[in-house]
Short mmCIF file of N, CA and C in Angstrom, two decimals:
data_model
loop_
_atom_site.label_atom_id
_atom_site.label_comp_id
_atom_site.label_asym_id
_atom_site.label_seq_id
_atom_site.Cartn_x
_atom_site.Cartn_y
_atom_site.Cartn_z
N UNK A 407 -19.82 -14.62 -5.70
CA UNK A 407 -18.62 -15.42 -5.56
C UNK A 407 -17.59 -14.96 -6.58
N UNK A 408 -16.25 -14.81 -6.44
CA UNK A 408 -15.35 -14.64 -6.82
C UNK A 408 -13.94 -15.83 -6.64
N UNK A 409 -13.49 -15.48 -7.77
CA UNK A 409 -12.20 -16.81 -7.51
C UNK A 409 -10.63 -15.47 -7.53
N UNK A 410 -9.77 -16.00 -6.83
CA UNK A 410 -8.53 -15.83 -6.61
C UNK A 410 -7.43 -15.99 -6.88
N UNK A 411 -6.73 -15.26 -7.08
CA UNK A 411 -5.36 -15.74 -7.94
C UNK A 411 -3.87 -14.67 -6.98
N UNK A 412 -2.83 -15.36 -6.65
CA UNK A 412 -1.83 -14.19 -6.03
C UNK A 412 -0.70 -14.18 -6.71
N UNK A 413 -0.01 -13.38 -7.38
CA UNK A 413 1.19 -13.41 -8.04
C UNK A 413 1.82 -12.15 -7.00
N UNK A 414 3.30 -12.80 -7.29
CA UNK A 414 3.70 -12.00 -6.08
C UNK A 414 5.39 -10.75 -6.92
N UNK A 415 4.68 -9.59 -6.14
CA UNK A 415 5.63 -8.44 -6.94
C UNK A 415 5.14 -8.15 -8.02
N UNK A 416 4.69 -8.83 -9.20
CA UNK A 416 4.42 -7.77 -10.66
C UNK A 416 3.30 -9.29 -10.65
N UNK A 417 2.03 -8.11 -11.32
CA UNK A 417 0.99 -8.36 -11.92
C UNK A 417 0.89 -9.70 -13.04
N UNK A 418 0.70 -10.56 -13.28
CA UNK A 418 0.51 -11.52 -14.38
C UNK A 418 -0.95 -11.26 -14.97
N UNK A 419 -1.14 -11.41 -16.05
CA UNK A 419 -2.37 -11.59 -16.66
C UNK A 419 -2.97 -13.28 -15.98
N UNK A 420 -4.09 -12.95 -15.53
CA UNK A 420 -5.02 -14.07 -15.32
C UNK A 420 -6.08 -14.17 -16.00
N UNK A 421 -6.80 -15.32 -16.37
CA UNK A 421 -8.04 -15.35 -17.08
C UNK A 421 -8.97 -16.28 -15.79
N UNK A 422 -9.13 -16.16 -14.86
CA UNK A 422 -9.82 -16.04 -13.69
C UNK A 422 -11.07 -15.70 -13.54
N UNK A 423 -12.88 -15.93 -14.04
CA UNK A 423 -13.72 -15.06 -14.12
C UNK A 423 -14.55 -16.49 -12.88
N UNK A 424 -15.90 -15.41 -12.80
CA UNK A 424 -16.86 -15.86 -11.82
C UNK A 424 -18.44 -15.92 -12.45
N UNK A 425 -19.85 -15.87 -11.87
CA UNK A 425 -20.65 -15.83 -12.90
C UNK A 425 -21.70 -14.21 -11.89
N UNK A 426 -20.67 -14.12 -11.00
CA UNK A 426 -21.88 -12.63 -10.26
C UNK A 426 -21.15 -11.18 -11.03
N UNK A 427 -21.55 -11.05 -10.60
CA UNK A 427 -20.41 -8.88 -10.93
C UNK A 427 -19.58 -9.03 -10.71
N UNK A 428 -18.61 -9.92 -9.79
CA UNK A 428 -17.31 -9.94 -9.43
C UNK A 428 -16.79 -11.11 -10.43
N UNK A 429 -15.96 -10.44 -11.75
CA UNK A 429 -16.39 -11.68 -12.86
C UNK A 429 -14.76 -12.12 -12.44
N UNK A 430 -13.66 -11.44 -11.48
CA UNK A 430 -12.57 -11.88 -11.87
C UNK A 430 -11.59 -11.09 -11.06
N UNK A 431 -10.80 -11.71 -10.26
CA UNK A 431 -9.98 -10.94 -9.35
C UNK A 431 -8.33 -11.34 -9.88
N UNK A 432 -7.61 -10.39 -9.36
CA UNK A 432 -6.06 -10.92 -9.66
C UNK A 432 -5.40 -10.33 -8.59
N UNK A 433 -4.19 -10.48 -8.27
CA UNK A 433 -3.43 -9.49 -7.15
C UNK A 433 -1.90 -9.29 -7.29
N UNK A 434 -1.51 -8.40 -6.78
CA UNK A 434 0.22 -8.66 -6.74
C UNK A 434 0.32 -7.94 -4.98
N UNK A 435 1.49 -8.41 -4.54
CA UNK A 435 1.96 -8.35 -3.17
C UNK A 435 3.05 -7.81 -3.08
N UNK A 436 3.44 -7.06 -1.96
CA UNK A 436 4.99 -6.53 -1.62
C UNK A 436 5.72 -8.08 -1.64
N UNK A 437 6.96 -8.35 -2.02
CA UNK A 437 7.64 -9.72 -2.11
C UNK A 437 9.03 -9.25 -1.62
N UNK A 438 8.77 -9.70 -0.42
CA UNK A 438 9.49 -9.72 0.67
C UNK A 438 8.93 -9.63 1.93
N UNK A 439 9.89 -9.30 3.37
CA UNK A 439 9.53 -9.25 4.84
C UNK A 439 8.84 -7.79 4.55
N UNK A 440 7.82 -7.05 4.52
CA UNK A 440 7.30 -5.63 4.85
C UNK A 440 7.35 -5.36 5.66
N UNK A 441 7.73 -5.72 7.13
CA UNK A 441 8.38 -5.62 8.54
C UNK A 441 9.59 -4.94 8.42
N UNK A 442 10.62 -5.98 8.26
CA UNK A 442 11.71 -5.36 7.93
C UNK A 442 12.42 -4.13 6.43
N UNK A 443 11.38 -4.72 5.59
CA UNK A 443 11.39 -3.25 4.79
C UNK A 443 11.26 -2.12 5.40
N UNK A 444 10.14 -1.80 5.96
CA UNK A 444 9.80 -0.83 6.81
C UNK A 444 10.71 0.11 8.24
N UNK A 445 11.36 -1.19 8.47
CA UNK A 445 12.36 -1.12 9.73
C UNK A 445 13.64 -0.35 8.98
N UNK A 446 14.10 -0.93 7.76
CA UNK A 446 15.35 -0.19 7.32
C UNK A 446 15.38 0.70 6.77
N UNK A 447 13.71 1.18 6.56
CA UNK A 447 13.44 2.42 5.73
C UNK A 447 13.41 3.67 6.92
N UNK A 448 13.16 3.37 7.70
CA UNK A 448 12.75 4.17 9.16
C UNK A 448 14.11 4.40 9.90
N UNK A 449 14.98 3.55 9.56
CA UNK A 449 16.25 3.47 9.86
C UNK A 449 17.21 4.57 9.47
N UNK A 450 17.26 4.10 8.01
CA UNK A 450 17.60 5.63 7.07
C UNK A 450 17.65 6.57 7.35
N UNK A 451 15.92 6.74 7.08
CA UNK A 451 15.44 7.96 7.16
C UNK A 451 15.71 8.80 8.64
N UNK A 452 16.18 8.25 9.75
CA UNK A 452 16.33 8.86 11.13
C UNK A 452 17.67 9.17 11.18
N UNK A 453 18.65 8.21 10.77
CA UNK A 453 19.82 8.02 10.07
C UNK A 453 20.45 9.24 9.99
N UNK A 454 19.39 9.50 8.60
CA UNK A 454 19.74 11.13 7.89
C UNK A 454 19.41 12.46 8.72
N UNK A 455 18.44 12.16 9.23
CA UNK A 455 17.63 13.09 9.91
C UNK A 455 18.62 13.35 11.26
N UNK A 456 19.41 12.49 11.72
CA UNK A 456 19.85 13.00 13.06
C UNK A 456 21.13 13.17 12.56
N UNK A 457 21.57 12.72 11.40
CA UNK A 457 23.24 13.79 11.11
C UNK A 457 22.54 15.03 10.57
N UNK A 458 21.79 15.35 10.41
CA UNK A 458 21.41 16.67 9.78
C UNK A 458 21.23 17.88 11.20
N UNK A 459 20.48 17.09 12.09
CA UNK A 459 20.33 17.71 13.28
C UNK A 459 21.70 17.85 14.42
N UNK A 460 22.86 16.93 13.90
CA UNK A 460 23.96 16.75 14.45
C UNK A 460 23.53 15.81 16.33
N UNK A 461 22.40 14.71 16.16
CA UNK A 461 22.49 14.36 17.13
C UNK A 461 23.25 13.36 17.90
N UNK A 462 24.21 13.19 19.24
CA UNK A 462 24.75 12.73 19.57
C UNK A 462 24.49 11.32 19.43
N UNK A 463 22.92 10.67 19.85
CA UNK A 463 22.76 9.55 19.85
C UNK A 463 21.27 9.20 19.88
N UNK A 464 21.20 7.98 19.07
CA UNK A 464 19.76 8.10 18.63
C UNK A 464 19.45 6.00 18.88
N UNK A 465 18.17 5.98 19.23
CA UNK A 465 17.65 5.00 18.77
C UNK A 465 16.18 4.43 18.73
N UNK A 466 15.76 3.72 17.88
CA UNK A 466 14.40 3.47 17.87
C UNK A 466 13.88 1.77 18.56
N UNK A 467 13.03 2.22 18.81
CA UNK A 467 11.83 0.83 19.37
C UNK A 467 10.93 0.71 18.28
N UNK A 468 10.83 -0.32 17.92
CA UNK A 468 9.53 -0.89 16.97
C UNK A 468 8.43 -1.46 17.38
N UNK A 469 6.97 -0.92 17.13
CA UNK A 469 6.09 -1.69 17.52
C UNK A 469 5.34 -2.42 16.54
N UNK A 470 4.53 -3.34 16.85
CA UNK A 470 3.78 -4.46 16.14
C UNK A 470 3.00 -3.61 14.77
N UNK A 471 3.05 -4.37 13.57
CA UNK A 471 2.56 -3.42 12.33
C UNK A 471 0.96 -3.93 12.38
N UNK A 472 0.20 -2.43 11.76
CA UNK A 472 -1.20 -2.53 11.99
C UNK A 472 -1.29 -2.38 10.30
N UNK A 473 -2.00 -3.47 10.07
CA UNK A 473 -2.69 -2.96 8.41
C UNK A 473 -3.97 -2.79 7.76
N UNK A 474 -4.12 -1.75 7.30
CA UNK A 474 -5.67 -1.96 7.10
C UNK A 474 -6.12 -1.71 5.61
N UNK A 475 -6.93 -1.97 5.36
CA UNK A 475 -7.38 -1.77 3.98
C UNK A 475 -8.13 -1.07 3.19
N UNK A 476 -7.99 -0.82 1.99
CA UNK A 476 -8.76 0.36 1.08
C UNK A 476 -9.41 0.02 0.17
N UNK A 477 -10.33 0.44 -0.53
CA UNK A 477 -10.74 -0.02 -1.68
C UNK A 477 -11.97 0.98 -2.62
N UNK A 478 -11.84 0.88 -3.79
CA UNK A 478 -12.39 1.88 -4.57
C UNK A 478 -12.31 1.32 -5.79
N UNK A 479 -13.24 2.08 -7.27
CA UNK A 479 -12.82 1.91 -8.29
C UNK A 479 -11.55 2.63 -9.02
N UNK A 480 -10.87 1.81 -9.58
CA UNK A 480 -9.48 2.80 -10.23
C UNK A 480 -10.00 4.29 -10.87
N UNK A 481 -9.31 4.94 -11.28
CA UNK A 481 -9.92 6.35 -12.26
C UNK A 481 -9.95 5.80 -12.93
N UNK A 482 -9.99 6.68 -14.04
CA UNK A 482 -9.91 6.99 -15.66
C UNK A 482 -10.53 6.36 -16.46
N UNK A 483 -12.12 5.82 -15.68
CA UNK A 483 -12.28 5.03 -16.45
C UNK A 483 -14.12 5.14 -16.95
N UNK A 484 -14.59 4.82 -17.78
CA UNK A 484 -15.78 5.82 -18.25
C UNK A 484 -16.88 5.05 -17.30
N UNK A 485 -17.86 5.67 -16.68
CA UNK A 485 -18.76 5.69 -16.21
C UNK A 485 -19.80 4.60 -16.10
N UNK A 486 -19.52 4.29 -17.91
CA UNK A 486 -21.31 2.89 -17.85
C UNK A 486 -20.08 2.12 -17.84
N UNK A 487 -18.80 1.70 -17.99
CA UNK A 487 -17.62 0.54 -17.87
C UNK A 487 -16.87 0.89 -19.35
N UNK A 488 -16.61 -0.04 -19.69
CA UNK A 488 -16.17 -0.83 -20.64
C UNK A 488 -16.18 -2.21 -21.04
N UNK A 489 -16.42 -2.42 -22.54
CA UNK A 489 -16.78 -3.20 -23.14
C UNK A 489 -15.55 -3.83 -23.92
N UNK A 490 -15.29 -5.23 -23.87
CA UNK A 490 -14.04 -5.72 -24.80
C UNK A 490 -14.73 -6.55 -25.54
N UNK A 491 -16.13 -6.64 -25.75
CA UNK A 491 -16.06 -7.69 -26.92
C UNK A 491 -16.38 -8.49 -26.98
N UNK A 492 -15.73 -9.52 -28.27
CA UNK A 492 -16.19 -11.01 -28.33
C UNK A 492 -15.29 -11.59 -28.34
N UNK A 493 -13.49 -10.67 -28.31
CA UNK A 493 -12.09 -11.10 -27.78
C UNK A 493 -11.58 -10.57 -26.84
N UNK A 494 -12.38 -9.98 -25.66
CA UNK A 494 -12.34 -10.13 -24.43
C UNK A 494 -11.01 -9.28 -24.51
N UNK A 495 -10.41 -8.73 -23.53
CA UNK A 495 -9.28 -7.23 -23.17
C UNK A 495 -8.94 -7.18 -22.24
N UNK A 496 -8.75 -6.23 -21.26
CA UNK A 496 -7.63 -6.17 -20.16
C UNK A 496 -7.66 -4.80 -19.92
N UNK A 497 -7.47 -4.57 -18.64
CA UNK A 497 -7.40 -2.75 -18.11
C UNK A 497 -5.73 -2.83 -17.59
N UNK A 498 -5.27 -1.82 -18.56
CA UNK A 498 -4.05 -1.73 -17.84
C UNK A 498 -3.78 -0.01 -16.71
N UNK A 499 -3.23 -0.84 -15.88
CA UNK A 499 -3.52 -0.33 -14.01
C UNK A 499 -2.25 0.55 -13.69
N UNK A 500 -2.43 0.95 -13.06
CA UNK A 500 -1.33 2.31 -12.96
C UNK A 500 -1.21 2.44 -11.40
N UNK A 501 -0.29 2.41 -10.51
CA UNK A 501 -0.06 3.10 -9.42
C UNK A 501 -0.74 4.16 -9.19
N UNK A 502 -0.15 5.46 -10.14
CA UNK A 502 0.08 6.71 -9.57
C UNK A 502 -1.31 7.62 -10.15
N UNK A 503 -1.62 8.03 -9.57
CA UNK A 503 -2.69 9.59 -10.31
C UNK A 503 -4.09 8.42 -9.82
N UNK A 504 -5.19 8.98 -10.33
CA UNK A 504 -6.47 7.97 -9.61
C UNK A 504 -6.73 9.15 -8.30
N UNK A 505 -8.18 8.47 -7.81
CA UNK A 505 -8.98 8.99 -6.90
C UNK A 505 -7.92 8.59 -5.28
N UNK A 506 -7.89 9.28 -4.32
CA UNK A 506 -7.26 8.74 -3.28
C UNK A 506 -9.04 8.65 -2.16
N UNK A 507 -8.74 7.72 -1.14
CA UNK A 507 -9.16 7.45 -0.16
C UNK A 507 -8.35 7.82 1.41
N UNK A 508 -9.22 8.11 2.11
CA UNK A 508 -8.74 8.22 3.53
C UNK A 508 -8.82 7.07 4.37
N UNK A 509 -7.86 6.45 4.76
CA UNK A 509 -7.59 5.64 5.84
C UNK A 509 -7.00 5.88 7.18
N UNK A 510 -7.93 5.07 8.21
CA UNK A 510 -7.78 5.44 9.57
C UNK A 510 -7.57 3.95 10.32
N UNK A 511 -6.03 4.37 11.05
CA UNK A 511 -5.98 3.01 11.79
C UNK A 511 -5.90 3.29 13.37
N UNK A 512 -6.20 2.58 14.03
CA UNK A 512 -6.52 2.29 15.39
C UNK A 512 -5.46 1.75 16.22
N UNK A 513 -4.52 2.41 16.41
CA UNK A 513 -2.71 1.94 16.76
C UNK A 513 -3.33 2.06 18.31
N UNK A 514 -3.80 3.04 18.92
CA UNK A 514 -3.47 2.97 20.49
C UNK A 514 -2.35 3.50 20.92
N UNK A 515 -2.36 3.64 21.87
CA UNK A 515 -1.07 4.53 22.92
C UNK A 515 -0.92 5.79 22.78
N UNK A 516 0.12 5.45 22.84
CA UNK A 516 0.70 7.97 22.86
C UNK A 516 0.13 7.81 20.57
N UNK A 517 0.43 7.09 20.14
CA UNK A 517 -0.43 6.97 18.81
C UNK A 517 -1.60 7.04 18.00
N UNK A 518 -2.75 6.62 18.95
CA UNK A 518 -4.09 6.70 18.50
C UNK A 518 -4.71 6.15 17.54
N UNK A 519 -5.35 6.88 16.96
CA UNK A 519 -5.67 7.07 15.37
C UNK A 519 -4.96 7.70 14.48
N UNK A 520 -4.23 7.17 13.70
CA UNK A 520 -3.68 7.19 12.46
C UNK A 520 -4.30 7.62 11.35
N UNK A 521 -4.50 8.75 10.47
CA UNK A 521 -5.15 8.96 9.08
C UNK A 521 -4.12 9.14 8.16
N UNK A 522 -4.33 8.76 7.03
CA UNK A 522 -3.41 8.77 5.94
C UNK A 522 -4.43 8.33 4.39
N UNK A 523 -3.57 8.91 3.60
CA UNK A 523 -4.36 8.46 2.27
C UNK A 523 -4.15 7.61 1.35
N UNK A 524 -4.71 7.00 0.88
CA UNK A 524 -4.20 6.09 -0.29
C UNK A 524 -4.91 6.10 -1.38
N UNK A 525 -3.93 6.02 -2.98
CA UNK A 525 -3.81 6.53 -3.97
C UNK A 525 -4.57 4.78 -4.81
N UNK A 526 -5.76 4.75 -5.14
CA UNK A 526 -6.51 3.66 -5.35
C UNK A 526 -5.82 3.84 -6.96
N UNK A 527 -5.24 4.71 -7.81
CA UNK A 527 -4.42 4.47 -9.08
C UNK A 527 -5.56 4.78 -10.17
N UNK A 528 -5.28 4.21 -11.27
CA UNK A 528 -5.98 4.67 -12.37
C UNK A 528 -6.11 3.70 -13.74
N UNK A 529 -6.94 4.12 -14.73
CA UNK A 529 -6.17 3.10 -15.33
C UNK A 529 -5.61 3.94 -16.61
N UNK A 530 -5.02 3.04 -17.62
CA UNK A 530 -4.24 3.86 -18.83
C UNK A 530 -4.02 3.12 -20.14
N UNK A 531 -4.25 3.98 -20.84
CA UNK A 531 -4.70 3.48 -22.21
C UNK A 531 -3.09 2.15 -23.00
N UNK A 532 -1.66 2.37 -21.97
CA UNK A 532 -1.30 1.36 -22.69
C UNK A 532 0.05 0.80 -22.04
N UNK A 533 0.33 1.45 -20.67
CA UNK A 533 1.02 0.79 -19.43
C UNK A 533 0.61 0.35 -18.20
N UNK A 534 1.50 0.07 -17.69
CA UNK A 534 0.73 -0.25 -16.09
C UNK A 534 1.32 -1.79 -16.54
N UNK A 535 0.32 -2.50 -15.14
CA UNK A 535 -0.23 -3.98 -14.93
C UNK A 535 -1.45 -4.17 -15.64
N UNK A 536 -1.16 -5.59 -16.41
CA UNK A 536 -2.72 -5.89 -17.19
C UNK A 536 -3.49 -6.59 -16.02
N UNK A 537 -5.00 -6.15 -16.28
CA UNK A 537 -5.65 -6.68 -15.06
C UNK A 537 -6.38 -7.74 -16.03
N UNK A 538 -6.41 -9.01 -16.72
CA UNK A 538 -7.24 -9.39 -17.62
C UNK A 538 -9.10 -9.23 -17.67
N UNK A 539 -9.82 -9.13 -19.47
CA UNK A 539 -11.30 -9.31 -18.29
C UNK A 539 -12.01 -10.01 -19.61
N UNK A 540 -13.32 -10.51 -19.35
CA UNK A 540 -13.54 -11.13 -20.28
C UNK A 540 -13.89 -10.92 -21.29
N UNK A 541 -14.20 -11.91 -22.34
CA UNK A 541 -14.92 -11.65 -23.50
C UNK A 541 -16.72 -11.66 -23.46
N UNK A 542 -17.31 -11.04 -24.08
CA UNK A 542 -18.92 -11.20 -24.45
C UNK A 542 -19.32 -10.09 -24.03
N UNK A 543 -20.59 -10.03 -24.09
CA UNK A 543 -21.67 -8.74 -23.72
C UNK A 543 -21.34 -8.21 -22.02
N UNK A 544 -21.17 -7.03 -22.25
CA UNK A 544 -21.47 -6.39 -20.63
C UNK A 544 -20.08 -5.57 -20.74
N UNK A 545 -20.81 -4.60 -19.78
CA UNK A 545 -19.37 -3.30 -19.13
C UNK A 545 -18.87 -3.70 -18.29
N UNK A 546 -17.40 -3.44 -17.86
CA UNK A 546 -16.89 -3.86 -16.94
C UNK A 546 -16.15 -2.61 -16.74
N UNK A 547 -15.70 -2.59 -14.66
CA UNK A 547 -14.75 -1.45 -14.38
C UNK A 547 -13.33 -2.11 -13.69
N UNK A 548 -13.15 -1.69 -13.38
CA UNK A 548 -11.54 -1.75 -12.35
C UNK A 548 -11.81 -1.76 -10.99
N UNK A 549 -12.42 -2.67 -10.09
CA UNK A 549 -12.19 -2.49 -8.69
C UNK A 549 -11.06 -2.49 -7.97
N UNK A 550 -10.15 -2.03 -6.98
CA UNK A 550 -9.35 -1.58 -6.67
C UNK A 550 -8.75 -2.01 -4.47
N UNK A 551 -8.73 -3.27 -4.55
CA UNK A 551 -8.37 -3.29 -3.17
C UNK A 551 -6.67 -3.11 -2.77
N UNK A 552 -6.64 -2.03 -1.74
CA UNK A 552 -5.28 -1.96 -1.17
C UNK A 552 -5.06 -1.83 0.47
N UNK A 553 -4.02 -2.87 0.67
CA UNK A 553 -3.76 -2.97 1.86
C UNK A 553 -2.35 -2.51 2.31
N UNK A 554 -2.48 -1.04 3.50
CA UNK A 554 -1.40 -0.96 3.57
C UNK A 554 -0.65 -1.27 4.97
N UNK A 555 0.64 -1.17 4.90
CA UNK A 555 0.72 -1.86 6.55
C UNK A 555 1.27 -0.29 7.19
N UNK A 556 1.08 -0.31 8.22
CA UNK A 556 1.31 1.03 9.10
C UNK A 556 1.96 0.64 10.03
N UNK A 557 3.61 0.95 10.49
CA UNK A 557 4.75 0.53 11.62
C UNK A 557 4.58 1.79 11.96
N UNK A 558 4.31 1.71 13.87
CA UNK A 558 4.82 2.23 14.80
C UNK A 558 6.26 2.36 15.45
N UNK A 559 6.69 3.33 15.49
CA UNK A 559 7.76 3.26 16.32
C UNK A 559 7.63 4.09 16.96
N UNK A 560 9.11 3.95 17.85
CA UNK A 560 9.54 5.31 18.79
C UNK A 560 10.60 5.79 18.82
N UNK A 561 11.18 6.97 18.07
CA UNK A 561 12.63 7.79 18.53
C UNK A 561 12.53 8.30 19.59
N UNK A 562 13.70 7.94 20.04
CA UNK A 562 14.97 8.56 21.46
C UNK A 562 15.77 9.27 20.81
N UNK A 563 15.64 10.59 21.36
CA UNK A 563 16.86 11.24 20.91
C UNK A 563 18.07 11.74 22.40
N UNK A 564 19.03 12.47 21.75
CA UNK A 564 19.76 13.04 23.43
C UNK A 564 20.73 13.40 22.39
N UNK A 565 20.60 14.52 22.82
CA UNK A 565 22.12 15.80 22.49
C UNK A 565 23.15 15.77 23.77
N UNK A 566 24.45 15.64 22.91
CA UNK A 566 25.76 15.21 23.59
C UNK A 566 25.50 16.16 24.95
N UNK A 567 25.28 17.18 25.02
CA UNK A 567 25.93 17.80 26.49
C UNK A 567 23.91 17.60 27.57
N UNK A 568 23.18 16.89 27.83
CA UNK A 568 22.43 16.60 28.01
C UNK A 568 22.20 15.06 28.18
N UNK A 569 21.27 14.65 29.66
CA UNK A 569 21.00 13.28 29.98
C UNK A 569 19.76 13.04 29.47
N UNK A 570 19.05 14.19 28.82
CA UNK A 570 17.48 13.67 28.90
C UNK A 570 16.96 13.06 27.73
N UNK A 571 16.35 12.12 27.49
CA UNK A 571 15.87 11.01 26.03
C UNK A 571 14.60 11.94 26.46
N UNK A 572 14.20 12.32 24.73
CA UNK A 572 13.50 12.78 24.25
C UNK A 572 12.86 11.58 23.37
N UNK A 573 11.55 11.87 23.48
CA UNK A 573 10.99 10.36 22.34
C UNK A 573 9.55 11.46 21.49
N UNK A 574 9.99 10.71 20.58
CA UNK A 574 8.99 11.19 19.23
C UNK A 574 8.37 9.90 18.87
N UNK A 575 6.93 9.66 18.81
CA UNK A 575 5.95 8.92 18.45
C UNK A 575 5.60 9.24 17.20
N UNK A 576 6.13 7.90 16.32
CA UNK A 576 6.37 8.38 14.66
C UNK A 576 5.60 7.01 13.88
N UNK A 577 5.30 7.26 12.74
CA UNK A 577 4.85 5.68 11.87
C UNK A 577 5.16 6.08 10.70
N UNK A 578 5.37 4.86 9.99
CA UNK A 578 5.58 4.89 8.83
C UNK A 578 4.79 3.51 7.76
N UNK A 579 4.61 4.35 6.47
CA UNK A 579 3.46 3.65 5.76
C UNK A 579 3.81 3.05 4.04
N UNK A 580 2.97 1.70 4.30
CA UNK A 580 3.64 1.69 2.87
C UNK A 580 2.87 0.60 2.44
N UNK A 581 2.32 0.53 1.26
CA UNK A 581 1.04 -0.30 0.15
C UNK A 581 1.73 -1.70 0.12
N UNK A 582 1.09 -2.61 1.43
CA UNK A 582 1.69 -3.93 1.07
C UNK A 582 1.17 -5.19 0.03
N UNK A 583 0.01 -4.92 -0.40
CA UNK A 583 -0.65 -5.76 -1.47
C UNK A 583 -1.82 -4.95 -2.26
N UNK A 584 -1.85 -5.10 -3.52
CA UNK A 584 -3.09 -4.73 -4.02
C UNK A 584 -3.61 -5.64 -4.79
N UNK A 585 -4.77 -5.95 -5.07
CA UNK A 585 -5.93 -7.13 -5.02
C UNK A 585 -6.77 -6.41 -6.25
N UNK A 586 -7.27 -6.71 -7.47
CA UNK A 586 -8.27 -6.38 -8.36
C UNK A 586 -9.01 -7.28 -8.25
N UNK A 587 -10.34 -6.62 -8.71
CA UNK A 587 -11.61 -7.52 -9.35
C UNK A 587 -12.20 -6.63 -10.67
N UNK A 588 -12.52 -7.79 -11.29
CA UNK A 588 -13.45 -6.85 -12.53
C UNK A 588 -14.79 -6.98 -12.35
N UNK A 589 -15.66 -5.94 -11.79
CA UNK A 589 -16.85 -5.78 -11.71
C UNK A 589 -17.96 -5.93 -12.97
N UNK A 590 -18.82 -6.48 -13.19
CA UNK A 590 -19.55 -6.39 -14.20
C UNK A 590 -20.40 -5.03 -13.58
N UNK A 591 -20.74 -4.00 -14.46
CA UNK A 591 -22.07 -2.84 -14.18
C UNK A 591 -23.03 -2.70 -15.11
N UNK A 592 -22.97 -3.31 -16.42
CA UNK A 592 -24.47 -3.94 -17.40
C UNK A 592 -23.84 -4.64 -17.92
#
């Protein structure tokens, strides 16, 4: 058993623990619509992409977002755990660098299966997000859950002297929540 805590956009320190291996979870979330994030990012980006190509006229269809989830221990972090003590410490968590995982989603249509990777992060000796963990005897690591959401769409394209819509089956991806636990491992 594990207990729960959601802060939304940036990390808060929680003191949150449990009495199995899972002594303590915390989370932070995308804070906002990730729908429409996604939609105006895809927007842009086609935006740019079809003045670059000089296309006459462009537009996209959106389909329903599929999200699925990842999970791993963070890097950088020593093997038997870490130990804080009898005043108890904190792993501070990092986005970027860390072990990546392969994720596969199940979209369907002219789409399929989806693979993509995600970057489970790391931890670092004195930035990041504090993940809090406790005090007393035992190692502890960084468990690492991430959920990302995956939007389908579809570009239409058509060059001015031409009737024919051309469609490109495209997605776009992006880390909508990540979820810690502090594992006890002795």
């Amino acid at each position: 058993m594990f207990l729960s805590v959601l802060f939304i956009m940036n990390l808060l320190p929680t003191d949150v623990f449990a009495a199995d291996n899972k002594v303590g979870m915390s989370a932070y979330q995308f804070d906002g619509d990730i729908n429409k994030y996604l939609e105006e990012q895809i927007y842009l980006s086609v935006q740019e992409k079809m003045n670059e190509e000089r296309t006459s006229e462009w537009y996209v269809e959106y389909e329903a977002p599929v999200y699925v989830k990842s999970h791993g221990y963070a890097g950088n972090q020593p093997t038997a755990g870490t130990s804080f003590g009898p005043t108890g410490g904190g792993f501070y968590y990092s986005e970027v660098g860390g072990p990546t995982v392969t994720a596969t989603a199940s979209i369907g249509g002219p789409w399929g299966n989806v693979s993509f990777s995600v970057d489970l992060g790391r931890c670092s000796s004195n930035t990041g997000y504090i993940v809090n963990a406790p005090a007393g005897d035992g190692y502890y690591k960084l468990y690492v859950n991430r959920t990302t959401c995956i939007k389908p769409y579809t570009l239409f394209t058509k060059h001015t002297r031409t009737t024919t819509w051309n469609k490109q089956y495209l997605t776009s991806t992006e880390v909508f929540k990540t979820d810690f636990e502090i594992h006890k491992v002795s």
